[in-house]
Amino acid sequence: MSVEPIVIDSIINGKKHKAEKQAPRENPANPEEVVGYAPLNTKDETIQAIDAADQAFTEWRQSSFEDRISRMRRAIQKIKDNASDIAALLSREHGKALYDAKGEIAVSLMWMEFACDNVMEVLQDEVNEHDGGKTIIARDAIGVISAISPWNYPISLSTIKIAPALLAGNTMVLKPSPLAPLAVSRVAEIIAGEFPAGVLNLVHGEAEVGVELTSNPKVAKIAFTGGTETAKHIMKAAADTIKHMTLELGGNDAAVVLEDFDVNDEKAMRRIVVSNFLTAGQICMIAKRVYVHESIYDSFIEKYQEAADKWIRVGDPFAEDVTIGPVNNKKQMEFVQGLIDDSKQKGAEVIKLGKIMDEDLFKQGYFMQPTLVLGADYDDPIVEQEQFGPTVPILPFKDDEHAIHLANKSIYGLTSSVWGKQEHAVKVAKRIQAGTTMINTAAIQGLDVRFPFGGVKQSGIGREYGKEGLLAYAETHVINMPDALDLPYIPE
Ligand code: NAD
């Protein structure tokens, strides 16, 4: 069933702004259907949005926590009231199954509520009365924040920035990805509507907009989620004005399955499968390579296939029994297929998993049947690169030392997981280089918005979520009142 395309506007200084050019967003399950149009803003419009945020900052930074929190809570309520429409729009433009789109909104709301509940305690002045006098540690707002988000979790990876930034007294210009611009714009419209003009601005577009957002001298901080290659451009663009940055980048997360993992634990096996294929594998924190102890390797593969065949049902994102929809875009589909073909050519075995629920639809959209890749080399591209799609290599390891070496042999270090007896798993986990390591669970299943999330190595800089995710939008400002105003060693 196709629906009337929607048209999204940008928001500059509290007003909807019609851009001269629009970009269509297709439905990945049926690329002939246009789900909606998002603006293609220009450099000049981006400058207008930054100027509006800059002007709004002077007053907004002086607003009270109570005022900011009550506005954000009103926005939360309105998002909740509209959640089912927003989820349907997200599903249609993105390709993720409806339950998955609803889950994304639920996690976004959880975080926004956590931010409201905790911002006052985390960012209030810390007054220290000590033997040398009195010192206040204040948490000042930073200024204009450029928020740039990717297509895979457009709502949660935008609200993860909007909520703490605005609650901390900053103003913002948000630029979502052209590959899923519609539902997140609905959310941004709701939030912007609850705040004074200019506090939250919304622009859309490609690199021209991105370059302005990351180089304009009025921008104080960049909050970016996306690919590591894009982040390199951003760091260069931001260098001249030494901008603050939170970078949440790519990952190639390892799952290590120890010899004491119970392959007959069906629930645990399903969790591994989900951690490989949720959202058709298009999550930064998906387990993208699985290492299994050689003593259980064969039985693991057998049970894994059984679990995967049960859980993976590829089809119409709106169908109730479907767990995996299409890949978001053609380029991504071709990239993932390229990695699979390369490993096949090198002699690996590629095993199809799960069921195709609707063959005609499958042919029509950017659908891929999930695959398991066996017999790849440890340094093959399918193992070393971030696939970001529905395929996963599973490889054997000899002992803990070997597994730790393989897990750490990557330029990335976002999340990881260790599966087995808890004590043993924690011992191994402590030696893995990653921002998060989950025990007996992985990917979004093990995510908790109350605790910091982010990557080490080339997976990023800084943390989102948790108290650190609030502190990331504040400057530490020390106001010192020492008793000894004159230092004894400075001559009269
Ligand atoms: P991307 O880097 O291609 O795009 C991200 C955003 O940056 C988009 O809005 C895009 O329009 C914008 N952009 C592109 N060029 C730019 C430039 N020169 N200056 C400023 N902005 C620019 O990433 P993507 O394909 O949308 O998302 C997939 C990637 O994001 C994967 O690598 C994934 O691992 C990563 N990701 C990381 C996390 C995390 O939390 N670490 C979460 C989700 C996705």
XYZ file of C-alpha atoms and ligand atoms in Angstrom:
536
model
C 0.000 0.000 0.000
C 1.528 3.302 -0.994
C 0.717 6.555 0.785
C 0.814 10.210 -0.235
C 4.406 11.527 -0.008
C 4.975 13.949 2.844
C 6.980 17.154 2.561
C 9.366 18.205 5.301
C 10.568 21.785 5.769
C 13.634 23.041 7.490
C 13.228 25.054 10.707
C 15.173 28.271 11.031
C 14.660 30.598 13.984
C 11.386 28.973 14.966
C 9.833 29.212 11.516
C 9.273 26.564 8.873
C 11.412 27.362 5.898
C 10.714 26.151 2.334
C 13.934 25.345 0.535
C 14.153 25.895 -3.200
C 15.247 22.325 -3.848
C 13.867 19.111 -2.386
C 15.293 15.597 -2.390
C 12.943 12.603 -2.617
C 13.294 9.768 -0.131
C 12.385 6.383 -1.547
C 10.895 3.390 0.225
C 13.669 0.741 0.326
C 11.049 -2.035 0.206
C 9.651 -0.490 -2.987
C 12.124 2.000 -4.476
C 9.547 3.300 -6.953
C 7.516 4.758 -4.106
C 8.523 8.197 -2.833
C 7.837 8.342 0.904
C 8.495 12.047 1.146
C 10.631 15.023 0.245
C 13.237 16.676 2.435
C 14.810 20.049 1.686
C 18.220 20.387 0.128
C 19.337 23.420 2.040
C 22.073 25.707 0.794
C 25.152 27.063 2.501
C 23.352 30.416 2.998
C 20.381 28.760 4.695
C 22.776 26.837 6.923
C 24.453 30.098 7.911
C 21.009 31.558 8.724
C 20.288 28.573 10.980
C 23.656 28.916 12.743
C 23.103 32.673 13.189
C 19.660 32.002 14.675
C 21.142 29.488 17.122
C 23.903 31.924 17.995
C 21.442 34.735 18.718
C 19.161 32.491 20.759
C 22.085 31.299 22.865
C 22.491 34.614 24.741
C 19.108 34.219 26.439
C 18.747 30.459 26.421
C 21.951 29.906 28.392
C 20.407 31.964 31.202
C 17.186 29.963 31.360
C 16.526 27.850 34.451
C 16.806 24.083 34.592
C 13.132 23.967 35.620
C 12.088 25.806 32.473
C 14.243 23.629 30.187
C 13.055 20.404 31.808
C 9.364 21.275 31.633
C 9.666 22.174 27.938
C 11.496 18.901 27.213
C 8.900 16.894 29.135
C 6.126 18.474 27.073
C 8.003 17.467 23.907
C 8.416 13.920 25.262
C 4.663 13.686 25.832
C 3.906 14.902 22.291
C 6.361 12.407 20.786
C 4.638 9.670 22.806
C 1.238 10.839 21.555
C 2.459 10.630 17.954
C 4.713 7.602 18.347
C 2.767 5.182 16.169
C 2.618 7.574 13.177
C 6.283 8.451 13.562
C 7.244 4.763 13.795
C 5.295 3.967 10.617
C 6.993 6.807 8.759
C 10.396 5.681 10.004
C 9.733 2.129 8.944
C 8.617 3.214 5.480
C 11.552 5.523 4.737
C 14.201 3.405 6.423
C 13.232 -0.178 5.746
C 13.467 -1.359 9.350
C 10.638 -3.558 10.586
C 7.852 -1.735 12.428
C 8.657 -3.318 15.836
C 12.228 -2.142 15.352
C 11.112 1.420 14.522
C 8.913 1.422 17.640
C 11.896 0.177 19.639
C 14.011 3.043 18.353
C 11.419 5.563 19.537
C 11.116 3.822 22.907
C 14.891 4.001 23.478
C 14.910 7.663 22.404
C 12.194 8.493 24.937
C 13.963 6.524 27.654
C 17.069 8.626 27.126
C 15.185 11.918 26.956
C 13.492 11.059 30.239
C 16.791 10.064 31.838
C 18.269 13.373 30.684
C 15.354 15.323 32.233
C 15.557 13.347 35.478
C 19.302 13.769 35.920
C 20.392 17.016 34.314
C 19.967 19.160 37.415
C 21.979 16.898 39.656
C 24.752 16.375 37.110
C 25.117 19.978 35.943
C 24.361 21.946 39.093
C 27.131 24.001 40.682
C 29.437 21.978 42.881
C 30.378 24.171 45.830
C 33.570 23.166 47.614
C 34.346 24.697 51.006
C 37.911 23.666 51.762
C 40.868 24.655 53.934
C 42.110 27.057 51.248
C 38.813 28.913 50.763
C 35.821 28.243 48.539
C 35.670 26.926 44.960
C 32.613 26.549 42.767
C 32.716 24.175 39.838
C 30.063 25.449 37.438
C 28.916 23.653 34.291
C 28.377 26.301 31.658
C 26.602 25.828 28.371
C 29.057 25.557 25.461
C 27.248 27.510 22.726
C 25.962 26.555 19.301
C 26.124 22.816 18.698
C 26.085 21.296 15.222
C 24.444 17.886 15.456
C 24.933 15.582 12.484
C 23.245 12.203 12.518
C 23.312 9.057 10.350
C 20.518 7.124 8.665
C 20.550 3.888 10.622
C 18.979 5.145 13.887
C 17.997 8.667 12.875
C 15.676 9.433 15.784
C 17.669 7.982 18.640
C 20.988 9.314 17.337
C 19.507 12.798 17.026
C 17.639 12.908 20.344
C 20.757 11.523 22.051
C 22.261 14.937 21.172
C 19.243 17.259 21.273
C 18.062 16.403 24.797
C 21.296 16.929 26.738
C 22.386 19.877 24.601
C 19.194 21.901 25.120
C 18.827 20.898 28.764
C 22.361 22.126 29.405
C 21.521 25.538 27.915
C 23.028 25.161 24.454
C 21.369 25.900 21.133
C 21.561 23.607 18.142
C 21.406 23.122 14.415
C 20.513 19.526 13.529
C 21.254 17.904 10.199
C 19.875 14.403 9.694
C 20.981 12.067 6.920
C 19.301 12.357 3.501
C 18.809 8.575 3.668
C 16.219 8.761 6.486
C 15.293 12.433 6.905
C 11.525 12.330 7.432
C 10.555 10.751 10.764
C 13.392 12.443 12.626
C 12.190 15.776 11.240
C 8.760 15.140 12.749
C 10.461 14.589 16.112
C 12.655 17.687 15.698
C 9.578 19.775 14.778
C 7.845 18.666 17.970
C 10.848 19.487 20.138
C 11.586 22.806 18.406
C 7.951 23.811 18.913
C 8.337 23.606 22.677
C 11.449 25.803 22.851
C 12.070 29.495 22.077
C 12.799 30.383 18.460
C 16.336 29.571 17.393
C 17.078 27.097 20.207
C 16.647 24.088 17.906
C 17.044 24.586 14.161
C 16.776 21.911 11.502
C 18.523 21.819 8.134
C 18.861 19.080 5.557
C 21.273 18.394 2.791
C 24.546 16.953 1.706
C 28.218 17.854 2.120
C 27.737 21.620 1.443
C 25.550 21.878 4.545
C 27.817 19.532 6.510
C 30.932 21.546 5.713
C 29.307 24.804 6.892
C 28.080 23.160 10.077
C 31.552 21.901 10.891
C 33.630 24.962 9.940
C 31.479 28.013 10.767
C 33.269 29.987 13.520
C 30.002 30.458 15.462
C 29.698 26.709 16.035
C 31.309 25.774 19.349
C 30.837 22.007 19.299
C 30.134 19.233 16.825
C 28.161 16.185 17.909
C 28.540 13.695 15.088
C 27.458 10.123 14.585
C 28.445 8.466 11.353
C 31.303 6.858 9.508
C 34.961 7.098 10.490
C 35.926 8.431 7.033
C 33.396 11.291 7.296
C 34.728 12.086 10.775
C 38.199 12.652 9.310
C 36.777 15.390 7.038
C 34.907 16.872 9.970
C 37.982 17.030 12.180
C 39.857 18.833 9.427
C 36.992 21.274 8.812
C 36.780 22.014 12.533
C 40.502 22.408 13.110
C 40.759 26.106 12.307
C 38.382 27.075 15.086
C 39.310 24.277 17.549
C 35.763 23.011 18.014
C 34.754 20.657 20.772
C 33.645 17.282 19.495
C 31.791 14.153 20.369
C 32.342 11.592 17.632
C 30.423 8.314 17.560
C 31.841 6.385 14.633
C 32.039 3.024 12.970
C 32.601 -0.268 14.675
C 33.584 -3.820 13.848
C 32.422 -5.398 17.055
C 33.714 -8.825 17.983
C 31.674 -11.477 19.782
C 33.863 -14.008 21.594
C 32.186 -17.324 22.403
C 34.185 -19.174 25.055
C 34.455 -22.948 25.420
C 32.118 -22.819 28.450
C 29.237 -21.292 26.447
C 26.246 -23.629 26.370
C 25.350 -24.130 22.694
C 22.078 -25.736 23.790
C 20.906 -22.537 25.458
C 18.346 -21.553 22.827
C 17.681 -18.115 24.254
C 21.359 -17.230 24.332
C 21.763 -18.513 20.778
C 18.853 -16.367 19.638
C 20.478 -13.363 21.335
C 23.630 -13.954 19.293
C 21.598 -14.161 16.079
C 19.696 -10.972 16.948
C 22.982 -9.245 17.770
C 24.175 -10.064 14.243
C 21.056 -9.250 12.231
C 18.750 -6.766 13.973
C 17.946 -3.850 11.611
C 19.434 -5.998 8.816
C 22.836 -5.634 10.486
C 22.871 -1.873 10.009
C 23.793 -0.872 13.552
C 27.123 0.501 14.709
C 27.078 -1.892 17.670
C 26.043 -5.058 15.817
C 28.305 -8.063 16.489
C 30.031 -8.045 13.096
C 32.489 -10.929 13.571
C 32.014 -13.928 15.812
C 34.942 -15.922 17.205
C 34.085 -19.328 18.653
C 36.355 -21.627 20.670
C 37.503 -24.445 18.398
C 36.308 -27.158 20.828
C 32.641 -26.102 20.376
C 32.900 -24.621 16.878
C 31.035 -27.359 14.947
C 28.188 -27.723 17.431
C 27.933 -23.944 17.693
C 27.510 -23.567 13.914
C 24.818 -26.246 13.860
C 22.803 -24.657 16.687
C 23.409 -21.152 15.358
C 21.881 -22.083 12.002
C 18.853 -23.602 13.720
C 18.333 -20.430 15.771
C 18.893 -18.158 12.764
C 16.494 -20.100 10.558
C 13.846 -19.718 13.241
C 14.292 -16.016 13.983
C 15.171 -14.534 10.587
C 12.055 -13.763 8.539
C 12.805 -11.264 5.780
C 9.970 -9.289 4.266
C 7.569 -6.364 4.388
C 8.588 -4.190 7.358
C 4.884 -3.765 8.188
C 4.087 -7.478 8.321
C 3.749 -8.724 11.877
C 5.827 -11.883 11.538
C 8.740 -10.142 9.764
C 11.910 -9.592 11.782
C 14.136 -8.069 9.091
C 13.247 -5.583 6.370
C 15.282 -4.422 3.396
C 18.667 -2.744 3.531
C 18.296 1.053 3.618
C 19.845 1.882 0.251
C 21.244 0.407 -2.940
C 24.823 1.533 -2.336
C 24.895 -0.221 1.029
C 23.360 -3.366 -0.458
C 25.988 -3.458 -3.200
C 28.798 -2.840 -0.738
C 27.715 -5.732 1.489
C 27.199 -8.005 -1.523
C 30.715 -7.073 -2.687
C 32.195 -8.252 0.608
C 30.244 -11.526 0.414
C 31.300 -12.138 -3.215
C 34.913 -11.405 -2.347
C 34.926 -13.949 0.467
C 33.227 -16.530 -1.758
C 35.875 -15.983 -4.402
C 38.568 -16.528 -1.784
C 37.027 -19.927 -0.949
C 34.761 -19.182 1.991
C 31.421 -20.939 2.332
C 28.397 -18.636 2.295
C 25.269 -20.066 3.944
C 21.864 -18.443 3.543
C 19.862 -18.023 6.730
C 16.185 -17.665 7.535
C 13.115 -17.376 5.352
C 12.052 -14.997 2.593
C 8.431 -14.208 3.401
C 7.425 -12.663 0.073
C 9.480 -13.531 -3.017
C 7.964 -10.779 -5.218
C 8.578 -8.059 -2.685
C 12.077 -9.429 -2.125
C 12.913 -8.890 -5.798
C 11.367 -5.447 -5.845
C 13.236 -3.813 -2.937
C 16.745 -3.620 -1.497
C 16.346 -6.950 0.234
C 19.206 -9.279 1.085
C 18.910 -12.734 2.529
C 21.111 -12.839 5.653
C 24.220 -14.964 5.294
C 26.754 -16.719 7.443
C 30.324 -16.815 6.137
C 32.471 -19.762 7.172
C 36.114 -20.410 6.385
C 37.109 -16.774 5.792
C 40.651 -15.781 6.712
C 41.165 -13.694 9.819
C 42.249 -10.727 7.724
C 39.740 -10.987 4.857
C 37.810 -7.773 4.141
C 34.552 -9.355 5.390
C 36.216 -9.814 8.773
C 38.308 -6.656 8.924
C 35.841 -4.132 7.522
C 32.581 -2.892 8.956
C 29.986 -4.664 6.759
C 26.954 -2.784 8.079
C 24.571 -5.278 6.539
C 23.019 -8.732 6.977
C 26.077 -10.966 6.857
C 28.429 -12.278 9.515
C 31.659 -14.280 9.474
C 32.139 -16.898 12.191
C 35.709 -18.041 12.841
C 37.368 -20.415 15.338
C 39.978 -19.499 17.967
C 42.386 -21.653 20.022
C 42.411 -20.125 23.496
C 41.596 -16.926 25.405
C 44.854 -15.283 24.387
C 44.077 -15.924 20.711
C 40.508 -14.630 21.049
C 41.641 -11.435 22.779
C 44.258 -10.888 20.077
C 41.652 -11.331 17.309
C 39.075 -9.108 19.007
C 41.631 -6.315 19.460
C 43.072 -6.659 15.947
C 41.007 -3.789 14.562
C 41.185 -0.058 14.044
C 37.787 0.049 15.769
C 36.711 -0.417 19.381
C 33.044 0.414 19.794
C 31.358 -2.484 21.599
C 32.145 -6.182 21.958
C 30.657 -9.155 23.712
C 31.870 -12.259 25.507
C 29.694 -15.340 25.846
C 30.241 -18.095 28.431
C 30.473 -18.555 32.208
C 30.209 -15.083 33.719
C 33.449 -15.060 35.742
C 35.489 -16.329 32.817
C 33.747 -13.965 30.405
C 34.436 -10.924 32.596
C 38.121 -11.872 32.793
C 38.323 -11.919 28.996
C 36.128 -8.797 28.661
C 38.512 -6.722 30.754
C 41.251 -7.271 28.178
C 39.193 -6.253 25.154
C 39.688 -2.727 23.838
C 36.172 -1.335 23.494
C 33.876 1.335 24.891
C 31.409 -1.335 26.047
C 31.742 -5.088 26.464
C 28.581 -7.052 27.098
C 28.445 -10.425 28.798
C 26.096 -13.036 27.311
C 24.246 -10.421 25.325
C 25.212 -7.963 22.609
C 24.227 -4.988 20.502
C 21.082 -3.074 21.475
C 19.939 -5.910 23.742
C 22.708 -4.956 26.169
C 22.376 -1.178 25.832
C 21.425 0.836 28.904
C 20.892 4.580 28.451
C 21.853 5.164 32.092
C 25.471 4.320 31.334
C 27.961 5.953 28.962
C 28.244 4.730 25.400
C 31.044 5.420 22.937
C 34.078 4.022 21.236
C 37.830 3.726 21.686
C 40.418 3.834 18.887
C 38.847 4.975 15.585
C 35.327 4.275 16.852
C 35.123 7.711 18.347
C 35.888 10.370 20.884
C 33.748 11.063 23.938
C 30.614 9.448 25.293
C 26.868 9.765 24.878
C 24.183 8.418 27.266
C 24.612 8.258 31.024
C 25.854 11.145 33.129
C 28.844 11.542 30.806
C 26.371 12.124 27.987
C 25.047 15.150 29.901
C 28.476 16.442 30.918
C 29.486 16.299 27.255
C 27.332 19.385 26.643
C 28.826 21.540 29.381
C 32.059 23.408 29.939
C 33.667 23.089 33.345
C 34.006 26.599 34.753
C 35.864 26.975 38.007
C 35.083 30.011 40.170
C 37.773 30.168 42.774
C 37.707 32.218 45.983
C 40.971 31.379 47.744
C 41.535 32.667 51.289
C 45.120 33.509 50.454
C 44.648 36.135 47.774
C 48.347 36.999 47.669
C 50.947 34.324 47.157
C 53.815 34.390 49.655
C 56.552 33.990 47.016
C 55.487 36.997 44.909
C 57.503 40.042 45.988
C 55.772 43.268 47.223
P 28.016 8.962 7.093
O 29.309 9.276 7.763
O 28.021 8.700 5.644
O 26.961 10.150 7.309
C 26.628 10.622 8.596
C 26.140 12.053 8.476
O 27.213 12.890 8.074
C 25.021 12.257 7.455
O 24.085 13.169 7.976
C 25.769 12.858 6.276
O 24.957 13.611 5.428
C 26.805 13.721 6.995
N 27.982 14.096 6.204
C 28.483 13.494 5.102
N 29.606 14.146 4.695
C 29.797 15.164 5.566
C 30.795 16.181 5.693
N 31.813 16.274 4.844
N 30.701 17.050 6.714
C 29.699 16.957 7.612
N 28.713 16.024 7.534
C 28.774 15.140 6.536
O 27.403 7.750 7.916
P 26.072 6.919 7.581
O 26.320 6.101 6.372
O 24.901 7.826 7.632
O 25.990 5.971 8.876
C 26.663 4.759 8.964
C 27.924 4.879 9.796
O 27.626 5.477 11.041
C 28.532 3.540 10.105
O 29.924 3.611 10.000
C 28.137 3.311 11.563
O 28.957 2.434 12.271
C 28.202 4.698 12.087
N 27.390 4.789 13.304
C 28.019 4.930 14.509
C 27.272 4.961 15.677
C 27.935 5.128 17.036
O 27.224 5.429 18.001
N 29.237 4.947 17.172
C 25.889 4.837 15.608
C 25.293 4.679 14.363
C 26.055 4.669 13.212
